[in-house]
């Protein structure tokens, strides 16, 4: 709706009047939002999270955090499958009325209306609510798996793009993309949701030495229990000089690949200072600033390839579930941490 002609992600405001739903759309009854970590932490810092969500959705027609620019995804039940979706070869056409699904496209481009918020779960960054949402023909949704609690699957789907993309980067390294097999890998925020998944994926994909960074012992202990990283450096990723130096000491030199999975701003330089010329940095974190990364790397004359963490990779939802099924400790940690009320 505003500005006219803008595609939904970039729009300031979407039409969330669901009295008219089109044939190339899927209508959902919304039960739960999974707010992305950077956005939840930012809103928590401001005060009442529920009130901020209601206000954002009221004014924007979508949960698009005006400060972080990020969203999350949702869990809901299919209420109506548009008649034109099959003809358009949309993957949504495979769904049926009544299916319980998690959306795999961002809330920042999903028309949403919230009737009421039932509860806010600060531990899991999830919001139990009632409302409606629409997915377009180009959107994606995954049916909830029968073998995992819904709040756990939702948490994993939220960051589903991370692990398959890190695995792909390490596969590429084997074939010469990063210069050598057994890439040395740094994971900032290795004890968080995406940090644990990417650590496990990197290990399985044949990474060499993996070093993780975590701010405090609690998150570090999960990473230690998973056992995918060789060494954990306790430190603040905002302290670029200190953390990069300690991580390189633990890794035995500069890194071929750095992955940023933190949920706070100003961690760009830790990754840049620790990565070798010709290396790759994968910024999965939504708190990453393009400006700070690009100009920061220029400022220290570091010739690194910086990748924006695309939320999508082919078959990312299936691959992330497969990883959870293949890694019993990872699955246990996810269930302990994300199984909701
Ligand atoms: P998470 O579970 O909250 O994990 C973040 C981890 O980073 C936590 O363990 C946290 O530790 C740690 N951390 C925070 N500040 C740190 C610091 N200064 N130094 C060291 N460690 C620090 O988050 P997530 O769900 O994995 O998400 C990670 C990032 O990816 C977020 O920015 C999120 O918004 C983003 N994201 C991106 C996409 C995409 O498509 N690219 C999709 C979804 C989410 P504490 O627990 O101690 O704070």
PDB file of N, CA and C and ligand atoms in Angstrom, residues 36-39 70 125 158-159 188-189 191-195 213-216 219 235-238 260-264 283-287 309-312 337-338, ligand 1:
ATOM      1  N   UNK A  36      12.325 -12.894  15.227  1.00  0.00           N
ATOM      2  CA  UNK A  36      13.759 -13.148  15.042  1.00  0.00           C
ATOM      3  C   UNK A  36      14.533 -12.521  16.198  1.00  0.00           C
ATOM      4  N   UNK A  37      15.657 -13.167  16.509  1.00  0.00           N
ATOM      5  CA  UNK A  37      16.357 -12.874  17.756  1.00  0.00           C
ATOM      6  C   UNK A  37      16.784 -11.406  17.858  1.00  0.00           C
ATOM      7  N   UNK A  38      17.314 -10.856  16.771  1.00  0.00           N
ATOM      8  CA  UNK A  38      17.779  -9.462  16.804  1.00  0.00           C
ATOM      9  C   UNK A  38      16.609  -8.533  17.124  1.00  0.00           C
ATOM     10  N   UNK A  39      15.464  -8.811  16.528  1.00  0.00           N
ATOM     11  CA  UNK A  39      14.281  -7.965  16.733  1.00  0.00           C
ATOM     12  C   UNK A  39      13.754  -8.097  18.160  1.00  0.00           C
ATOM     13  N   UNK A  70      14.063  -6.408  10.798  1.00  0.00           N
ATOM     14  CA  UNK A  70      13.894  -7.862  10.662  1.00  0.00           C
ATOM     15  C   UNK A  70      12.525  -8.298  11.188  1.00  0.00           C
ATOM     16  N   UNK A 125      11.504 -16.385  22.414  1.00  0.00           N
ATOM     17  CA  UNK A 125      11.185 -15.294  21.487  1.00  0.00           C
ATOM     18  C   UNK A 125       9.925 -15.606  20.684  1.00  0.00           C
ATOM     19  N   UNK A 158      13.131 -21.147  11.854  1.00  0.00           N
ATOM     20  CA  UNK A 158      13.441 -19.709  11.842  1.00  0.00           C
ATOM     21  C   UNK A 158      14.828 -19.450  11.248  1.00  0.00           C
ATOM     22  N   UNK A 159      15.756 -20.352  11.542  1.00  0.00           N
ATOM     23  CA  UNK A 159      17.135 -20.137  11.084  1.00  0.00           C
ATOM     24  C   UNK A 159      17.531 -21.222  10.074  1.00  0.00           C
ATOM     25  N   UNK A 188      30.858 -16.997  15.483  1.00  0.00           N
ATOM     26  CA  UNK A 188      30.520 -16.024  16.528  1.00  0.00           C
ATOM     27  C   UNK A 188      29.096 -16.296  16.995  1.00  0.00           C
ATOM     28  N   UNK A 189      28.893 -16.462  18.301  1.00  0.00           N
ATOM     29  CA  UNK A 189      27.562 -16.817  18.818  1.00  0.00           C
ATOM     30  C   UNK A 189      27.291 -18.299  18.640  1.00  0.00           C
ATOM     31  N   UNK A 191      26.764 -20.685  20.597  1.00  0.00           N
ATOM     32  CA  UNK A 191      25.851 -21.394  21.503  1.00  0.00           C
ATOM     33  C   UNK A 191      24.395 -21.043  21.270  1.00  0.00           C
ATOM     34  N   UNK A 192      24.114 -20.159  20.305  1.00  0.00           N
ATOM     35  CA  UNK A 192      22.726 -19.789  20.002  1.00  0.00           C
ATOM     36  C   UNK A 192      22.124 -20.801  19.038  1.00  0.00           C
ATOM     37  N   UNK A 193      20.893 -20.485  18.610  1.00  0.00           N
ATOM     38  CA  UNK A 193      20.149 -21.403  17.740  1.00  0.00           C
ATOM     39  C   UNK A 193      20.908 -21.668  16.446  1.00  0.00           C
ATOM     40  N   UNK A 194      21.199 -20.596  15.707  1.00  0.00           N
ATOM     41  CA  UNK A 194      21.885 -20.784  14.427  1.00  0.00           C
ATOM     42  C   UNK A 194      23.345 -21.181  14.648  1.00  0.00           C
ATOM     43  N   UNK A 195      23.940 -20.725  15.768  1.00  0.00           N
ATOM     44  CA  UNK A 195      25.333 -21.072  16.056  1.00  0.00           C
ATOM     45  C   UNK A 195      25.505 -22.565  16.268  1.00  0.00           C
ATOM     46  N   UNK A 213      32.840 -18.499  19.494  1.00  0.00           N
ATOM     47  CA  UNK A 213      32.896 -17.398  20.466  1.00  0.00           C
ATOM     48  C   UNK A 213      31.526 -17.269  21.103  1.00  0.00           C
ATOM     49  N   UNK A 214      31.503 -17.151  22.414  1.00  0.00           N
ATOM     50  CA  UNK A 214      30.261 -16.898  23.146  1.00  0.00           C
ATOM     51  C   UNK A 214      30.539 -15.877  24.232  1.00  0.00           C
ATOM     52  N   UNK A 215      29.484 -15.135  24.571  1.00  0.00           N
ATOM     53  CA  UNK A 215      29.667 -14.053  25.534  1.00  0.00           C
ATOM     54  C   UNK A 215      29.715 -14.567  26.971  1.00  0.00           C
ATOM     55  N   UNK A 216      28.872 -15.553  27.274  1.00  0.00           N
ATOM     56  CA  UNK A 216      28.897 -16.044  28.659  1.00  0.00           C
ATOM     57  C   UNK A 216      28.838 -17.571  28.719  1.00  0.00           C
ATOM     58  N   UNK A 219      25.569 -19.988  27.463  1.00  0.00           N
ATOM     59  CA  UNK A 219      25.447 -20.356  26.041  1.00  0.00           C
ATOM     60  C   UNK A 219      26.639 -21.218  25.628  1.00  0.00           C
ATOM     61  N   UNK A 235      34.048 -14.417  25.208  1.00  0.00           N
ATOM     62  CA  UNK A 235      34.386 -13.015  24.965  1.00  0.00           C
ATOM     63  C   UNK A 235      33.242 -12.307  24.284  1.00  0.00           C
ATOM     64  N   UNK A 236      33.358 -10.991  24.220  1.00  0.00           N
ATOM     65  CA  UNK A 236      32.316 -10.153  23.639  1.00  0.00           C
ATOM     66  C   UNK A 236      32.685  -9.869  22.178  1.00  0.00           C
ATOM     67  N   UNK A 237      31.807 -10.302  21.263  1.00  0.00           N
ATOM     68  CA  UNK A 237      32.102 -10.130  19.835  1.00  0.00           C
ATOM     69  C   UNK A 237      32.188  -8.647  19.446  1.00  0.00           C
ATOM     70  N   UNK A 238      31.744  -7.770  20.334  1.00  0.00           N
ATOM     71  CA  UNK A 238      31.899  -6.328  20.080  1.00  0.00           C
ATOM     72  C   UNK A 238      33.326  -5.847  20.338  1.00  0.00           C
ATOM     73  N   UNK A 260      28.876 -15.302  11.345  1.00  0.00           N
ATOM     74  CA  UNK A 260      28.385 -14.459  12.431  1.00  0.00           C
ATOM     75  C   UNK A 260      26.943 -14.811  12.763  1.00  0.00           C
ATOM     76  N   UNK A 261      26.746 -15.378  13.947  1.00  0.00           N
ATOM     77  CA  UNK A 261      25.410 -15.801  14.397  1.00  0.00           C
ATOM     78  C   UNK A 261      24.992 -15.047  15.648  1.00  0.00           C
ATOM     79  N   UNK A 262      25.600 -13.888  15.917  1.00  0.00           N
ATOM     80  CA  UNK A 262      25.203 -13.144  17.117  1.00  0.00           C
ATOM     81  C   UNK A 262      23.917 -12.371  16.843  1.00  0.00           C
ATOM     82  N   UNK A 263      23.279 -11.905  17.903  1.00  0.00           N
ATOM     83  CA  UNK A 263      22.012 -11.193  17.733  1.00  0.00           C
ATOM     84  C   UNK A 263      22.125  -9.742  18.175  1.00  0.00           C
ATOM     85  N   UNK A 264      23.341  -9.219  18.169  1.00  0.00           N
ATOM     86  CA  UNK A 264      23.551  -7.818  18.569  1.00  0.00           C
ATOM     87  C   UNK A 264      24.365  -7.095  17.487  1.00  0.00           C
ATOM     88  N   UNK A 283      27.691 -13.572   7.021  1.00  0.00           N
ATOM     89  CA  UNK A 283      26.964 -12.799   8.034  1.00  0.00           C
ATOM     90  C   UNK A 283      25.522 -13.264   8.074  1.00  0.00           C
ATOM     91  N   UNK A 284      25.238 -14.246   8.932  1.00  0.00           N
ATOM     92  CA  UNK A 284      23.853 -14.687   9.088  1.00  0.00           C
ATOM     93  C   UNK A 284      23.087 -13.694   9.968  1.00  0.00           C
ATOM     94  N   UNK A 285      23.818 -13.032  10.861  1.00  0.00           N
ATOM     95  CA  UNK A 285      23.181 -12.144  11.832  1.00  0.00           C
ATOM     96  C   UNK A 285      22.435 -10.996  11.162  1.00  0.00           C
ATOM     97  N   UNK A 286      21.203 -10.791  11.618  1.00  0.00           N
ATOM     98  CA  UNK A 286      20.373  -9.686  11.117  1.00  0.00           C
ATOM     99  C   UNK A 286      20.826  -8.353  11.698  1.00  0.00           C
ATOM    100  N   UNK A 287      21.728  -8.393  12.668  1.00  0.00           N
ATOM    101  CA  UNK A 287      22.217  -7.144  13.244  1.00  0.00           C
ATOM    102  C   UNK A 287      23.406  -6.618  12.463  1.00  0.00           C
ATOM    103  N   UNK A 309      23.580 -13.368   4.702  1.00  0.00           N
ATOM    104  CA  UNK A 309      22.917 -14.625   5.056  1.00  0.00           C
ATOM    105  C   UNK A 309      21.516 -14.710   4.496  1.00  0.00           C
ATOM    106  N   UNK A 310      21.427 -15.181   3.272  1.00  0.00           N
ATOM    107  CA  UNK A 310      20.134 -15.396   2.631  1.00  0.00           C
ATOM    108  C   UNK A 310      19.325 -16.367   3.502  1.00  0.00           C
ATOM    109  N   UNK A 311      18.092 -16.016   3.814  1.00  0.00           N
ATOM    110  CA  UNK A 311      17.268 -16.901   4.645  1.00  0.00           C
ATOM    111  C   UNK A 311      16.870 -18.180   3.930  1.00  0.00           C
ATOM    112  N   UNK A 312      17.031 -18.194   2.609  1.00  0.00           N
ATOM    113  CA  UNK A 312      16.592 -19.352   1.813  1.00  0.00           C
ATOM    114  C   UNK A 312      17.777 -20.122   1.232  1.00  0.00           C
ATOM    115  N   UNK A 337      15.643 -26.445  25.259  1.00  0.00           N
ATOM    116  CA  UNK A 337      15.634 -24.989  25.226  1.00  0.00           C
ATOM    117  C   UNK A 337      14.357 -24.402  24.619  1.00  0.00           C
ATOM    118  N   UNK A 338      13.817 -25.062  23.596  1.00  0.00           N
ATOM    119  CA  UNK A 338      12.740 -24.423  22.828  1.00  0.00           C
ATOM    120  C   UNK A 338      11.368 -25.074  22.983  1.00  0.00           C
TER     121      UNK A 338
HETATM  122  P1  LIG B   1      20.227 -16.663  19.345  1.00  0.00           P
HETATM  123  O1  LIG B   1      19.721 -18.053  19.494  1.00  0.00           O
HETATM  124  O2  LIG B   1      19.682 -15.604  20.233  1.00  0.00           O
HETATM  125  O3  LIG B   1      21.816 -16.716  19.422  1.00  0.00           O
HETATM  126  C1  LIG B   1      22.629 -15.600  19.456  1.00  0.00           C
HETATM  127  C2  LIG B   1      23.849 -15.977  20.247  1.00  0.00           C
HETATM  128  O4  LIG B   1      24.822 -14.929  20.178  1.00  0.00           O
HETATM  129  C3  LIG B   1      23.511 -16.181  21.731  1.00  0.00           C
HETATM  130  O5  LIG B   1      24.108 -17.373  22.194  1.00  0.00           O
HETATM  131  C4  LIG B   1      24.114 -14.948  22.377  1.00  0.00           C
HETATM  132  O6  LIG B   1      24.530 -15.143  23.709  1.00  0.00           O
HETATM  133  C5  LIG B   1      25.312 -14.710  21.487  1.00  0.00           C
HETATM  134  N1  LIG B   1      25.801 -13.339  21.614  1.00  0.00           N
HETATM  135  C6  LIG B   1      25.059 -12.218  21.692  1.00  0.00           C
HETATM  136  N2  LIG B   1      25.845 -11.141  21.790  1.00  0.00           N
HETATM  137  C7  LIG B   1      27.111 -11.586  21.779  1.00  0.00           C
HETATM  138  C8  LIG B   1      28.368 -10.941  21.863  1.00  0.00           C
HETATM  139  N3  LIG B   1      28.460  -9.611  21.953  1.00  0.00           N
HETATM  140  N4  LIG B   1      29.486 -11.693  21.831  1.00  0.00           N
HETATM  141  C9  LIG B   1      29.401 -13.053  21.733  1.00  0.00           C
HETATM  142  N5  LIG B   1      28.231 -13.714  21.643  1.00  0.00           N
HETATM  143  C10 LIG B   1      27.097 -12.998  21.669  1.00  0.00           C
HETATM  144  O7  LIG B   1      19.966 -16.133  17.871  1.00  0.00           O
HETATM  145  P2  LIG B   1      19.628 -16.948  16.522  1.00  0.00           P
HETATM  146  O8  LIG B   1      18.171 -17.224  16.484  1.00  0.00           O
HETATM  147  O9  LIG B   1      20.620 -18.005  16.302  1.00  0.00           O
HETATM  148  O10 LIG B   1      19.862 -15.774  15.481  1.00  0.00           O
HETATM  149  C11 LIG B   1      21.171 -15.254  15.260  1.00  0.00           C
HETATM  150  C12 LIG B   1      21.109 -14.067  14.325  1.00  0.00           C
HETATM  151  O11 LIG B   1      20.579 -14.487  13.053  1.00  0.00           O
HETATM  152  C13 LIG B   1      20.170 -12.974  14.821  1.00  0.00           C
HETATM  153  O12 LIG B   1      20.717 -11.732  14.451  1.00  0.00           O
HETATM  154  C14 LIG B   1      18.901 -13.234  14.020  1.00  0.00           C
HETATM  155  O13 LIG B   1      18.142 -12.081  13.924  1.00  0.00           O
HETATM  156  C15 LIG B   1      19.499 -13.651  12.697  1.00  0.00           C
HETATM  157  N6  LIG B   1      18.611 -14.374  11.775  1.00  0.00           N
HETATM  158  C16 LIG B   1      18.962 -14.332  10.466  1.00  0.00           C
HETATM  159  C17 LIG B   1      18.193 -14.958   9.505  1.00  0.00           C
HETATM  160  C18 LIG B   1      18.592 -14.887   8.072  1.00  0.00           C
HETATM  161  O14 LIG B   1      17.819 -15.286   7.237  1.00  0.00           O
HETATM  162  N7  LIG B   1      19.767 -14.401   7.766  1.00  0.00           N
HETATM  163  C19 LIG B   1      17.053 -15.670   9.901  1.00  0.00           C
HETATM  164  C20 LIG B   1      16.722 -15.718  11.254  1.00  0.00           C
HETATM  165  C21 LIG B   1      17.518 -15.079  12.198  1.00  0.00           C
HETATM  166  P3  LIG B   1      23.564 -14.754  24.930  1.00  0.00           P
HETATM  167  O15 LIG B   1      22.489 -15.793  24.919  1.00  0.00           O
HETATM  168  O16 LIG B   1      24.470 -14.828  26.110  1.00  0.00           O
HETATM  169  O17 LIG B   1      23.039 -13.377  24.651  1.00  0.00           O
END
